[in-house]
Protein backbone atom coordinates (compact mmCIF):
# COMPACT_ATOMS: atom_id res chain seq x y z
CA UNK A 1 89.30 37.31 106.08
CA UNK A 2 86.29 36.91 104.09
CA UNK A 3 84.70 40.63 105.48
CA UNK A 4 87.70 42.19 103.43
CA UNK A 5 86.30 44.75 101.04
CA UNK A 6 89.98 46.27 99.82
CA UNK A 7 93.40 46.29 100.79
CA UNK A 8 94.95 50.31 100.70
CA UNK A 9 98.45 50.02 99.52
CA UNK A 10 100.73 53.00 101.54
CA UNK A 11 103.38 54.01 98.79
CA UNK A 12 106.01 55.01 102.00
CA UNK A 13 108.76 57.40 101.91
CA UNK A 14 108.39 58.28 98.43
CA UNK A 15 108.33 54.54 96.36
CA UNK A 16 105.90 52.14 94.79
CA UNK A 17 105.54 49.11 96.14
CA UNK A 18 105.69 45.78 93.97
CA UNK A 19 102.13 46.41 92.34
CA UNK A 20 102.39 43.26 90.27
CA UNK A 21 102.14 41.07 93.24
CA UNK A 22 99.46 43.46 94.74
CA UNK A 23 97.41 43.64 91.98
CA UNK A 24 97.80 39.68 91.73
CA UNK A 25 96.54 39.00 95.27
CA UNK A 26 93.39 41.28 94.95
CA UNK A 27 92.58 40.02 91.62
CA UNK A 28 92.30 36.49 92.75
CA UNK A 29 90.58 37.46 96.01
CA UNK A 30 88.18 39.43 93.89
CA UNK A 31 88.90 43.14 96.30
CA UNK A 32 89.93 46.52 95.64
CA UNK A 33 93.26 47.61 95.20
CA UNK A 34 93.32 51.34 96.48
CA UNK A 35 96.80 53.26 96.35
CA UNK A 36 97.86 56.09 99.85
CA UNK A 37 100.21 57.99 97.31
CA UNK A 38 100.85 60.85 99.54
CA UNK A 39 104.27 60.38 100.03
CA UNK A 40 104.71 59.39 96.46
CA UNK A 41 103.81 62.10 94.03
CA UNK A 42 105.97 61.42 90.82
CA UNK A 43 107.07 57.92 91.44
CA UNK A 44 106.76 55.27 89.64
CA UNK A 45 106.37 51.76 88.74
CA UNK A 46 106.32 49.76 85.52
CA UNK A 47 106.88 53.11 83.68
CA UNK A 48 103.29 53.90 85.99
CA UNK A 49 102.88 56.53 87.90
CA UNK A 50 101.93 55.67 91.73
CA UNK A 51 97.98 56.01 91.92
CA UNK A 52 96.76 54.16 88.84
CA UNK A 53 97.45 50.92 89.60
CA UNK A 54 93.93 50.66 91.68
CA UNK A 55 90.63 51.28 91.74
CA UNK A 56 91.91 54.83 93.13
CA UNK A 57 94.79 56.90 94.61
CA UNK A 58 94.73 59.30 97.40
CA UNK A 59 97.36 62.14 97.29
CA UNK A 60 97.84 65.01 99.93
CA UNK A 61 99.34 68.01 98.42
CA UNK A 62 100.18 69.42 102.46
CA UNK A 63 102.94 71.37 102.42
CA UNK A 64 105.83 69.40 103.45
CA UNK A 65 105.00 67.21 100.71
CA UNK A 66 106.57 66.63 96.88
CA UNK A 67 103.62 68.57 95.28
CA UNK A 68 102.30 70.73 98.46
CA UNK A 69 100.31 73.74 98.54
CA UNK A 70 100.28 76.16 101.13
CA UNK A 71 97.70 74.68 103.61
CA UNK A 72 95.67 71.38 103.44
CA UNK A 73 94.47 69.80 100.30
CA UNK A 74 94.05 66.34 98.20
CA UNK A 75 93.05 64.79 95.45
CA UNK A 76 92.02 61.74 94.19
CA UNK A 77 92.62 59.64 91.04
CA UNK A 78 90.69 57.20 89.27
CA UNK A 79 89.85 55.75 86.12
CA UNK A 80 86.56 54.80 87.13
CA UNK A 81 83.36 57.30 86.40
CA UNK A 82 81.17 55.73 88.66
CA UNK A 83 83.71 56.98 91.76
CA UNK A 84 84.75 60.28 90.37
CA UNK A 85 81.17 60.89 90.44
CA UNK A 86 80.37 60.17 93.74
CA UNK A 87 83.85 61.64 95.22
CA UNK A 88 82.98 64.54 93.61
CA UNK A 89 79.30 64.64 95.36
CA UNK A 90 80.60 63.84 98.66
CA UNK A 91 83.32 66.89 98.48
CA UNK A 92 80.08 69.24 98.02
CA UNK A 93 78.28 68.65 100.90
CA UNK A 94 76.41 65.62 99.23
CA UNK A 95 75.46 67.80 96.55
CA UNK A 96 75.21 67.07 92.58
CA UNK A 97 73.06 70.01 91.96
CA UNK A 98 72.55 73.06 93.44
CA UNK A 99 70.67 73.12 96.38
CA UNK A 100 70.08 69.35 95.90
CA UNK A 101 71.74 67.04 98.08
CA UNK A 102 71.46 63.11 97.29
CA UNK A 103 73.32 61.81 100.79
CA UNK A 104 75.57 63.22 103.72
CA UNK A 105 78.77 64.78 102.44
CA UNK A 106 81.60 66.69 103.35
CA UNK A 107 83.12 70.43 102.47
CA UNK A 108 86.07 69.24 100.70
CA UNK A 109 86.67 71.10 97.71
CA UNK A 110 89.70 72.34 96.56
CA UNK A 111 90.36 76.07 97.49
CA UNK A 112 91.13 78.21 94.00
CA UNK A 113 94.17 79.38 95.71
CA UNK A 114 95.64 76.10 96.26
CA UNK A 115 94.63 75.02 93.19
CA UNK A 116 96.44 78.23 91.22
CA UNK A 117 99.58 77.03 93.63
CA UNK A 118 99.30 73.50 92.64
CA UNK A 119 98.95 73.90 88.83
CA UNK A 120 102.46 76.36 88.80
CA UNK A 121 104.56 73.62 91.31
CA UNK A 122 103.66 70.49 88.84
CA UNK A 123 105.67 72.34 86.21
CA UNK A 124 108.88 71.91 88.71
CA UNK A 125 107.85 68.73 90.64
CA UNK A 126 109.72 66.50 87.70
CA UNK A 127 112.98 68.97 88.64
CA UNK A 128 112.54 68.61 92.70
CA UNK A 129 112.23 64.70 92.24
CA UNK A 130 115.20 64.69 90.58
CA UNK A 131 117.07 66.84 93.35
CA UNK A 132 115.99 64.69 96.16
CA UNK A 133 117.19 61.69 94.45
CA UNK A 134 120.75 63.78 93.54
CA UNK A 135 120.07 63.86 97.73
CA UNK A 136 119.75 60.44 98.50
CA UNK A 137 122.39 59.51 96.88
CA UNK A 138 124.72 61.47 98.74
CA UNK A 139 123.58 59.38 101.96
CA UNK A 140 124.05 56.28 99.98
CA UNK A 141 127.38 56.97 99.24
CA UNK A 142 128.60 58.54 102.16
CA UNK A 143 126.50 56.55 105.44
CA UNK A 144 129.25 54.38 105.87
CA UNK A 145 128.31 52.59 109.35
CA UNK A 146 127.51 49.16 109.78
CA UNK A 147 125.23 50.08 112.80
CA UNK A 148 122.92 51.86 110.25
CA UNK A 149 120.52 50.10 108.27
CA UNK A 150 119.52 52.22 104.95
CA UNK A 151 115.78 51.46 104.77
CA UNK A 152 115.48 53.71 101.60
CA UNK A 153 115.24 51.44 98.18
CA UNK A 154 118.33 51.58 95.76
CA UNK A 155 117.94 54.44 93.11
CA UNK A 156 118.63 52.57 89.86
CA UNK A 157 120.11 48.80 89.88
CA UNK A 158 120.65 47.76 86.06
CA UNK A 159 122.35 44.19 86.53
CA UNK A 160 121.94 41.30 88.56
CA UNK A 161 125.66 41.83 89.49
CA UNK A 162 125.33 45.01 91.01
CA UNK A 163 126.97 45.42 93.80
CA UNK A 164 124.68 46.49 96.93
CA UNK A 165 125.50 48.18 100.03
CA UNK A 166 125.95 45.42 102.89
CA UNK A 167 124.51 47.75 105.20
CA UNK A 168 121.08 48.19 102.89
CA UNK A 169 117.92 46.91 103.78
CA UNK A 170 116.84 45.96 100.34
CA UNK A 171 120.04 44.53 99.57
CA UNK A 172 118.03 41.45 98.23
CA UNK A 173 115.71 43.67 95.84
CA UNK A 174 116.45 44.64 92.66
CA UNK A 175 114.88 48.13 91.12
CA UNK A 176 114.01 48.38 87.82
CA UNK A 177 114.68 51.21 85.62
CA UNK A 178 111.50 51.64 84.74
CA UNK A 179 110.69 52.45 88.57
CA UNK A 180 111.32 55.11 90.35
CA UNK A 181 112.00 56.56 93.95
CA UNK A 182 111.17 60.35 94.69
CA UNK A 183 112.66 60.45 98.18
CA UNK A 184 109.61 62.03 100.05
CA UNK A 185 111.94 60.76 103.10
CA UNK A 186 115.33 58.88 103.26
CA UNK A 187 114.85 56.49 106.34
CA UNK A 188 117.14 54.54 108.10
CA UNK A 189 116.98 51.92 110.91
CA UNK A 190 119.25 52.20 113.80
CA UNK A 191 119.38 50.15 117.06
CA UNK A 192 120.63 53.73 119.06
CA UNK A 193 118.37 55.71 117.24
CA UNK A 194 118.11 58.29 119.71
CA UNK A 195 121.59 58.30 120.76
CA UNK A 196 122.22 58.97 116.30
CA UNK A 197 119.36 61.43 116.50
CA UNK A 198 121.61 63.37 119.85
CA UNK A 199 124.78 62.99 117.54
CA UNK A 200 123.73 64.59 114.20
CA UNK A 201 121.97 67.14 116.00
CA UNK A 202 124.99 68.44 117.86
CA UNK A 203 126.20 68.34 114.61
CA UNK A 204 123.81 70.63 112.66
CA UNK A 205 121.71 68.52 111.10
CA UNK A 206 118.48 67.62 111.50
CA UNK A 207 116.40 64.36 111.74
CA UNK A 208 112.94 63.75 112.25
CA UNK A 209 111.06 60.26 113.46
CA UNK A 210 108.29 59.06 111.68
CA UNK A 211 106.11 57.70 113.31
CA UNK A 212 105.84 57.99 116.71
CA UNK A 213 103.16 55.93 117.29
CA UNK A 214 102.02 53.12 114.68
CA UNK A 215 98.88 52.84 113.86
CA UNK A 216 97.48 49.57 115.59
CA UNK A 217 98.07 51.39 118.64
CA UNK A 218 96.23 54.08 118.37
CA UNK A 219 93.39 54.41 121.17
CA UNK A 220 90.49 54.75 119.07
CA UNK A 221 91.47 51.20 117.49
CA UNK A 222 91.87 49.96 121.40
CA UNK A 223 89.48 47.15 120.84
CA UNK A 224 90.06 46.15 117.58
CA UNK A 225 92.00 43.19 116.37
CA UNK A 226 94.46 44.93 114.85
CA UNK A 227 95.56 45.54 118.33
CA UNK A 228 97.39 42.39 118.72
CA UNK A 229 99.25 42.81 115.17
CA UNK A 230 102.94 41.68 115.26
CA UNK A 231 105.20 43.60 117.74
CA UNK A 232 108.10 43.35 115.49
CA UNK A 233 106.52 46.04 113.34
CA UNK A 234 106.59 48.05 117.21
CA UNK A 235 110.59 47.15 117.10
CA UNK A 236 110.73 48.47 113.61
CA UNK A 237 109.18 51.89 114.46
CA UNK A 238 111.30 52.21 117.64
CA UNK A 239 114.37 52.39 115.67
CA UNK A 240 113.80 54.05 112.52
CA UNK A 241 114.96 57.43 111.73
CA UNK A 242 114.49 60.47 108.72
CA UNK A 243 116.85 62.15 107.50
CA UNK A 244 115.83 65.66 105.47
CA UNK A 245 115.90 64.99 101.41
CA UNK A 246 113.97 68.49 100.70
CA UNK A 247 115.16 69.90 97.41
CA UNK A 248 116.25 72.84 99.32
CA UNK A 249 118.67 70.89 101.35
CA UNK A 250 122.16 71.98 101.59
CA UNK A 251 124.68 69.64 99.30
């Protein structure tokens, strides 16, 4: 559509998506590339970290997340001086100066606390990556039912001959070892997803379904056109299901 300004990239569950082809399309349709890499702190692709592949990346350093602190906070990433400018104006009220306040902003700044936090769990996040993935693939080698779809990207495929779960839903992709998955969430797909949800919680372990309710269908987008977007993506959500790849989870 020709009123497209950007395109914001979601870097799900914990993985890059294929920037090349990304950064492709909004090169030739001459808009922004902008990067959601809250779920993706640590990964990468192309030897790249998640978040500099655009014009900027969002993270959320909430606590559930890879990097969290202990309430809410963010940053953002860019390359560009012009924007790290005026983010850093609209997270003071509008402010540049003291007392001097060029448009309406926000009070967004980073609390010291969080920030103290933050700066001592970046010196571990490298180890807690690394333990979610020693995570994941325990479910990859041990979900062994054809009824459930592993929606979670292989960890490392080397050779074109690898051998791929039949039961994976990126069976046809290949992963580089140059990229690499950091397991925010290990999702998988299952037809009786609530009836696999009543199963593993009788016994012991927990699950979690994200997300409830996509985003087109939210009621403040009621009258929007994204209304109408494809209902597969509604038959997608109804069956998907998370299972727990903390770094504190049991092994």
């Amino acid at each position: 559509m020709p009123q497209t300004k950007a395109v914001l990239l979601v870097h799900l569950y914990g993985w890059v998506r294929e920037m090349e082809r990304w950064m492709t399309f909004c090169k030739k349709a001459t808009i922004h590339l902008l990067e959601d890499c809250a779920e993706a702190h640590g990964a990468v692709w192309a030897r790249q970290h998640a978040g500099v592949f655009g014009a900027w990346g969002a993270f959320s350093f909430y606590p559930t997340k890879n990097l969290g602190a202990k309430g809410d906070a963010g940053a953002l990433v860019t390359n560009s001086a012009e924007i790290a400018s005026r983010v850093k104006t609209l997270q003071n009220y509008g402010a540049n100066k003291r007392y001097e306040h060029l448009e309406t902003g926000l009070n967004n700044r980073l609390h010291e606390l969080h920030a103290a936090i933050l700066s001592t769990r970046l010196n571990w996040l490298e180890q807690f990556n690394a333990r979610r993935r020693e995570i994941a693939q325990r479910y990859f080698a041990e979900i062994r039912n054809r009824r459930i779809q592993l929606l979670s990207a292989p960890i490392t495929v080397t050779s074109e001959n690898s051998k791929l779960s039949p039961h994976d839903g990126y069976a046809s992709r290949r992963r580089s070892p140059a990229a690499s998955h950091v397991y925010h969430l290990f999702v998988v797909r299952c037809a009786e997803r609530n009836r696999l949800a009543h199963f593993l919680k009788e016994h012991g372990i927990k699950t979690s379904i994200h997300y409830l309710l996509l985003a087109h269908h939210q009621n403040f987008l009621e009258k929007r056109p994204l209304r109408s977007a494809r209902s597969s993506k509604r038959r997608i959500s109804c069956r998907t299901l998370s299972f727990s790849s903390m770094p504190s989870a049991a092994s």
